[in-house]
């Protein structure tokens, strides 16, 4: 089945979705994006993703002329047109097309595109084993709370991870683990979950907000503090979070066993919550 995507009001064969070379998303990374998933055709957290998009738009003074309902409707339609059951939708909104001048163009219209592809969730076996990560310097700008397509530092970090046969990179700034290249990062120390505070240094993950909710329900304290790099070696557990992985244990860092070497009880308890919400039934293990 040929993939159908969405561009500025039209559902088109994917190959026909073409963006002009003067699009400010291409020229300046003057664009925002969102990605979110469905399980068995039911999208999770759509409203929260829309709220983060609106926050980013406000921060960069981008006036998005589509309502949340319109955008969510396009995601549903793409899922249907592409015959998908578990879907990862990707949305990008740029400030539009205009001759290359840094300041905002006066009359450019924002442009929007969206794709829907089969979501690939980690298997239960992979979750139990956990992932290998590298540490990598955080080279990003000062507004990581805005989900812009300005992702070259994240690309370099992920590439460094891939070159070492690892899944992710843990970004280090001033000796502190900030987050991962495409996920939030957590360490469990003395029964508490430590994670970097929600400041402009990190992206406020939607999955992270659900982790806070679930941890509260489970009675597990969360401390919003950066994790000093050396604490990586004493953490009982570590994990990362994002929409497509929920909670994924980190069991090896820079080639050394870490975080207990396998999925630990905190990661498991949180993952069970996500499983139940996503699939509408308890995890059977
Ligand atoms: C840098 C970064 N941090 C955190 C996240 C996790 O965000 P979410 O839970 O909304 O997927 C992402 C996801 O793309 C990300 O790119």
Short mmCIF file of C-alpha atoms and ligand atoms in Angstrom, two decimals:
data_model
loop_
_atom_site.label_atom_id
_atom_site.label_comp_id
_atom_site.label_asym_id
_atom_site.label_seq_id
_atom_site.Cartn_x
_atom_site.Cartn_y
_atom_site.Cartn_z
CA UNK A 1 0.00 0.00 0.00
CA UNK A 2 1.54 3.34 -1.07
CA UNK A 3 2.05 5.73 1.82
CA UNK A 4 -0.28 8.74 2.03
CA UNK A 5 0.94 11.89 3.75
CA UNK A 6 -0.52 15.31 4.41
CA UNK A 7 0.76 18.66 3.19
CA UNK A 8 -1.01 22.01 3.61
CA UNK A 9 -4.58 20.74 3.39
CA UNK A 10 -4.06 17.83 0.99
CA UNK A 11 -3.71 14.07 1.48
CA UNK A 12 -1.24 12.97 -1.21
CA UNK A 13 1.00 10.03 -2.15
CA UNK A 14 4.07 10.51 0.06
CA UNK A 15 6.43 11.14 -2.91
CA UNK A 16 4.23 14.02 -4.10
CA UNK A 17 4.61 15.93 -0.83
CA UNK A 18 7.25 18.48 -1.83
CA UNK A 19 8.39 21.50 0.17
CA UNK A 20 9.80 24.60 -1.60
CA UNK A 21 13.51 25.27 -1.02
CA UNK A 22 12.64 28.66 0.51
CA UNK A 23 10.73 27.00 3.38
CA UNK A 24 12.06 28.51 6.60
CA UNK A 25 12.04 25.07 8.19
CA UNK A 26 14.77 24.12 5.69
CA UNK A 27 16.66 27.41 5.76
CA UNK A 28 16.67 28.26 9.47
CA UNK A 29 15.13 25.28 11.33
CA UNK A 30 12.35 27.86 11.90
CA UNK A 31 9.83 25.08 12.54
CA UNK A 32 8.29 23.00 15.31
CA UNK A 33 7.47 19.32 15.34
CA UNK A 34 5.57 16.74 17.34
CA UNK A 35 5.46 12.96 17.25
CA UNK A 36 2.95 10.74 18.99
CA UNK A 37 1.59 7.20 18.78
CA UNK A 38 -1.48 5.04 18.71
CA UNK A 39 -1.85 1.49 20.02
CA UNK A 40 -4.66 -0.51 18.44
CA UNK A 41 -5.72 2.67 16.62
CA UNK A 42 -6.16 4.70 19.83
CA UNK A 43 -3.88 7.72 20.08
CA UNK A 44 -2.39 8.47 23.49
CA UNK A 45 -1.74 11.99 24.77
CA UNK A 46 -2.89 13.85 21.62
CA UNK A 47 -4.12 16.85 23.66
CA UNK A 48 -0.86 17.04 25.62
CA UNK A 49 1.13 17.00 22.39
CA UNK A 50 -1.04 19.80 21.02
CA UNK A 51 -0.49 21.81 24.22
CA UNK A 52 3.30 21.45 23.84
CA UNK A 53 3.05 22.52 20.19
CA UNK A 54 1.08 25.64 21.27
CA UNK A 55 3.67 26.38 23.96
CA UNK A 56 6.50 26.20 21.41
CA UNK A 57 4.52 28.33 18.94
CA UNK A 58 4.01 30.99 21.58
CA UNK A 59 7.70 30.97 22.48
CA UNK A 60 8.83 31.48 18.87
CA UNK A 61 5.86 33.75 17.99
CA UNK A 62 4.49 31.41 15.34
CA UNK A 63 0.79 31.77 14.72
CA UNK A 64 -0.55 28.28 13.92
CA UNK A 65 -3.77 28.69 11.93
CA UNK A 66 -5.10 25.17 12.60
CA UNK A 67 -7.09 24.08 15.64
CA UNK A 68 -6.06 21.14 17.81
CA UNK A 69 -9.13 19.26 16.57
CA UNK A 70 -8.13 19.81 12.94
CA UNK A 71 -4.60 18.53 13.57
CA UNK A 72 -5.79 15.53 15.59
CA UNK A 73 -8.36 14.84 12.83
CA UNK A 74 -5.57 14.73 10.22
CA UNK A 75 -3.63 12.23 12.37
CA UNK A 76 -6.72 9.97 12.60
CA UNK A 77 -7.36 10.26 8.85
CA UNK A 78 -3.76 9.41 7.98
CA UNK A 79 -3.94 6.34 10.20
CA UNK A 80 -7.06 5.23 8.36
CA UNK A 81 -5.80 6.04 4.84
CA UNK A 82 -2.58 4.12 5.50
CA UNK A 83 -4.40 1.12 7.01
CA UNK A 84 -2.39 1.35 10.24
CA UNK A 85 -3.11 -0.15 13.66
CA UNK A 86 -0.13 1.02 15.72
CA UNK A 87 0.88 4.37 14.33
CA UNK A 88 3.63 6.92 14.79
CA UNK A 89 2.51 10.31 13.47
CA UNK A 90 5.00 13.06 12.77
CA UNK A 91 3.86 16.67 12.43
CA UNK A 92 5.97 19.63 11.35
CA UNK A 93 4.88 23.27 11.17
CA UNK A 94 7.21 25.89 9.74
CA UNK A 95 6.92 29.66 9.53
CA UNK A 96 6.36 29.16 5.81
CA UNK A 97 8.02 30.05 2.53
CA UNK A 98 9.75 33.39 1.98
CA UNK A 99 12.98 34.82 0.49
CA UNK A 100 15.88 34.14 2.85
CA UNK A 101 15.97 36.91 5.44
CA UNK A 102 16.50 36.11 9.09
CA UNK A 103 13.71 38.26 10.51
CA UNK A 104 10.11 37.00 10.32
CA UNK A 105 8.58 37.45 6.85
CA UNK A 106 5.57 39.79 6.79
CA UNK A 107 3.18 37.76 4.69
CA UNK A 108 4.34 34.12 4.74
CA UNK A 109 1.71 31.53 5.71
CA UNK A 110 2.86 28.74 8.05
CA UNK A 111 3.16 25.40 6.29
CA UNK A 112 2.26 22.07 7.83
CA UNK A 113 2.94 18.48 6.93
CA UNK A 114 2.21 15.21 8.63
CA UNK A 115 3.22 11.59 8.05
CA UNK A 116 1.93 8.34 9.57
CA UNK A 117 4.05 5.21 9.71
CA UNK A 118 3.84 1.90 11.56
CA UNK A 119 5.04 2.41 15.13
CA UNK A 120 7.77 0.01 16.23
CA UNK A 121 7.61 -0.55 19.99
CA UNK A 122 10.40 -2.40 21.83
CA UNK A 123 9.62 -6.07 22.43
CA UNK A 124 9.16 -7.33 25.99
CA UNK A 125 12.44 -9.26 25.67
CA UNK A 126 14.32 -6.13 24.61
CA UNK A 127 12.78 -4.12 27.44
CA UNK A 128 13.95 -6.67 29.99
CA UNK A 129 17.49 -6.60 28.59
CA UNK A 130 17.55 -2.81 28.36
CA UNK A 131 19.65 -0.65 26.10
CA UNK A 132 23.26 0.39 25.71
CA UNK A 133 24.05 4.12 25.79
CA UNK A 134 27.07 6.32 25.32
CA UNK A 135 27.70 9.60 27.13
CA UNK A 136 28.09 12.58 24.82
CA UNK A 137 28.51 16.35 25.37
CA UNK A 138 25.29 18.36 25.27
CA UNK A 139 26.00 20.73 22.38
CA UNK A 140 22.46 22.11 22.10
CA UNK A 141 21.18 25.69 22.34
CA UNK A 142 19.60 27.31 25.41
CA UNK A 143 15.92 26.60 24.58
CA UNK A 144 15.66 22.82 24.48
CA UNK A 145 12.14 23.19 25.95
CA UNK A 146 10.94 24.27 22.49
CA UNK A 147 10.52 21.29 20.18
CA UNK A 148 12.15 22.80 17.09
CA UNK A 149 13.66 20.89 14.20
CA UNK A 150 17.04 22.38 15.16
CA UNK A 151 18.37 18.88 15.92
CA UNK A 152 21.92 18.67 14.58
CA UNK A 153 23.50 18.24 18.06
CA UNK A 154 21.00 15.42 18.72
CA UNK A 155 21.87 13.87 15.35
CA UNK A 156 25.60 13.94 16.19
CA UNK A 157 24.93 12.38 19.60
CA UNK A 158 22.78 9.59 18.13
CA UNK A 159 25.41 8.96 15.44
CA UNK A 160 28.11 8.64 18.12
CA UNK A 161 25.86 6.10 19.85
CA UNK A 162 25.18 4.18 16.62
CA UNK A 163 28.91 4.01 15.83
CA UNK A 164 29.45 2.24 19.15
CA UNK A 165 26.53 -0.16 18.57
CA UNK A 166 24.41 1.72 21.15
CA UNK A 167 20.79 2.80 21.07
CA UNK A 168 21.01 6.23 22.68
CA UNK A 169 23.31 8.98 23.91
CA UNK A 170 23.07 10.48 27.38
CA UNK A 171 23.84 14.18 27.06
CA UNK A 172 26.27 15.60 29.61
CA UNK A 173 26.59 19.30 30.43
CA UNK A 174 28.93 20.56 33.19
CA UNK A 175 29.30 17.01 34.53
CA UNK A 176 25.54 16.43 34.79
CA UNK A 177 23.33 14.02 32.82
CA UNK A 178 20.66 16.27 31.27
CA UNK A 179 18.56 14.00 29.06
CA UNK A 180 19.07 11.68 26.12
CA UNK A 181 19.35 12.72 22.45
CA UNK A 182 15.69 11.85 21.80
CA UNK A 183 14.31 10.95 25.24
CA UNK A 184 14.27 12.04 28.88
CA UNK A 185 16.69 10.35 31.29
CA UNK A 186 16.19 9.03 34.84
CA UNK A 187 18.28 7.28 37.49
CA UNK A 188 16.97 5.46 40.56
CA UNK A 189 19.06 6.16 43.67
CA UNK A 190 18.00 4.98 47.13
CA UNK A 191 14.48 4.22 45.92
CA UNK A 192 13.93 7.70 44.44
CA UNK A 193 13.74 8.61 40.77
CA UNK A 194 16.10 11.45 39.84
CA UNK A 195 15.55 13.39 36.64
CA UNK A 196 16.61 16.80 35.35
CA UNK A 197 14.14 19.60 36.24
CA UNK A 198 11.77 20.99 33.64
CA UNK A 199 13.79 24.03 32.53
CA UNK A 200 14.86 25.34 29.11
CA UNK A 201 17.73 22.80 29.25
CA UNK A 202 15.42 19.86 28.48
CA UNK A 203 12.39 19.01 26.41
CA UNK A 204 9.43 18.53 28.73
CA UNK A 205 8.53 15.05 27.48
CA UNK A 206 4.86 14.12 27.40
CA UNK A 207 5.89 10.63 28.52
CA UNK A 208 7.85 12.30 31.34
CA UNK A 209 4.64 13.99 32.54
CA UNK A 210 2.91 10.59 32.63
CA UNK A 211 5.88 9.12 34.51
CA UNK A 212 5.34 11.78 37.18
CA UNK A 213 1.64 10.85 37.38
CA UNK A 214 2.30 7.09 37.52
CA UNK A 215 5.16 7.42 40.04
CA UNK A 216 2.84 9.39 42.31
CA UNK A 217 0.18 6.68 42.05
CA UNK A 218 2.85 4.08 42.85
CA UNK A 219 4.21 6.09 45.79
CA UNK A 220 7.68 6.39 44.23
CA UNK A 221 9.25 9.80 44.98
CA UNK A 222 10.67 11.84 42.09
CA UNK A 223 13.47 14.30 42.68
CA UNK A 224 13.90 16.92 39.95
CA UNK A 225 17.66 17.23 40.09
CA UNK A 226 20.33 16.66 37.48
CA UNK A 227 22.23 13.40 37.87
CA UNK A 228 25.99 13.97 38.31
CA UNK A 229 27.78 11.84 35.72
CA UNK A 230 29.60 9.77 38.39
CA UNK A 231 26.23 8.75 39.92
CA UNK A 232 25.51 6.80 36.74
CA UNK A 233 27.78 4.13 38.21
CA UNK A 234 25.93 3.87 41.51
CA UNK A 235 22.33 4.02 40.22
CA UNK A 236 20.25 0.95 41.04
CA UNK A 237 18.33 1.52 37.82
CA UNK A 238 18.30 3.91 34.91
CA UNK A 239 15.82 4.41 32.12
CA UNK A 240 14.83 6.77 29.33
CA UNK A 241 11.36 7.78 28.18
CA UNK A 242 9.64 8.94 25.01
CA UNK A 243 6.37 8.32 23.19
CA UNK A 244 7.55 5.38 21.13
CA UNK A 245 9.35 3.53 23.93
CA UNK A 246 7.47 4.57 27.11
CA UNK A 247 10.04 3.42 29.69
CA UNK A 248 13.20 1.74 28.37
CA UNK A 249 15.82 0.57 30.91
CA UNK A 250 19.44 1.64 30.41
CA UNK A 251 21.69 -1.27 31.35
CA UNK A 252 25.04 -0.41 29.81
CA UNK A 253 26.82 2.95 29.55
CA UNK A 254 30.07 3.55 27.65
CA UNK A 255 30.63 -0.20 27.39
CA UNK A 256 30.15 -0.94 31.10
CA UNK A 257 27.24 -2.68 32.81
CA UNK A 258 25.13 -0.10 34.65
CA UNK A 259 21.72 0.34 36.28
CA UNK A 260 21.68 -3.20 37.64
CA UNK A 261 22.25 -4.73 34.17
CA UNK A 262 18.56 -5.52 33.54
CA UNK A 263 15.10 -4.05 33.95
CA UNK A 264 14.64 -3.20 37.62
CA UNK A 265 11.50 -3.00 39.79
CA UNK A 266 10.89 0.76 39.33
CA UNK A 267 11.12 0.57 35.53
CA UNK A 268 8.88 -2.49 35.58
CA UNK A 269 6.22 -0.86 37.78
CA UNK A 270 6.14 2.21 35.54
CA UNK A 271 6.11 0.17 32.35
CA UNK A 272 3.15 -1.86 33.65
CA UNK A 273 1.20 1.41 34.00
CA UNK A 274 2.02 2.44 30.42
CA UNK A 275 1.14 -1.03 29.14
CA UNK A 276 -2.26 -0.92 30.76
CA UNK A 277 -3.05 2.56 29.43
CA UNK A 278 -1.74 1.82 25.92
CA UNK A 279 -3.14 -1.66 25.38
CA UNK A 280 -6.17 -1.55 27.69
CA UNK A 281 -5.08 -4.65 29.59
CA UNK A 282 -2.50 -5.53 32.25
CA UNK A 283 0.95 -6.77 31.25
CA UNK A 284 0.96 -10.57 31.37
CA UNK A 285 4.34 -11.87 32.49
C1 LIG B 1 15.40 15.66 23.34
C2 LIG B 1 14.15 14.92 23.70
N1 LIG B 1 13.85 14.76 25.00
C3 LIG B 1 12.75 14.10 25.39
C4 LIG B 1 11.88 13.54 24.45
C5 LIG B 1 10.69 12.77 24.93
O1 LIG B 1 9.50 13.48 24.65
P1 LIG B 1 8.13 12.70 24.55
O2 LIG B 1 7.96 11.94 25.81
O3 LIG B 1 7.12 13.79 24.40
O4 LIG B 1 8.24 11.81 23.36
C6 LIG B 1 12.16 13.69 23.08
C7 LIG B 1 11.26 13.12 22.08
O5 LIG B 1 11.35 13.41 20.91
C8 LIG B 1 13.32 14.40 22.70
O6 LIG B 1 13.63 14.56 21.40
#
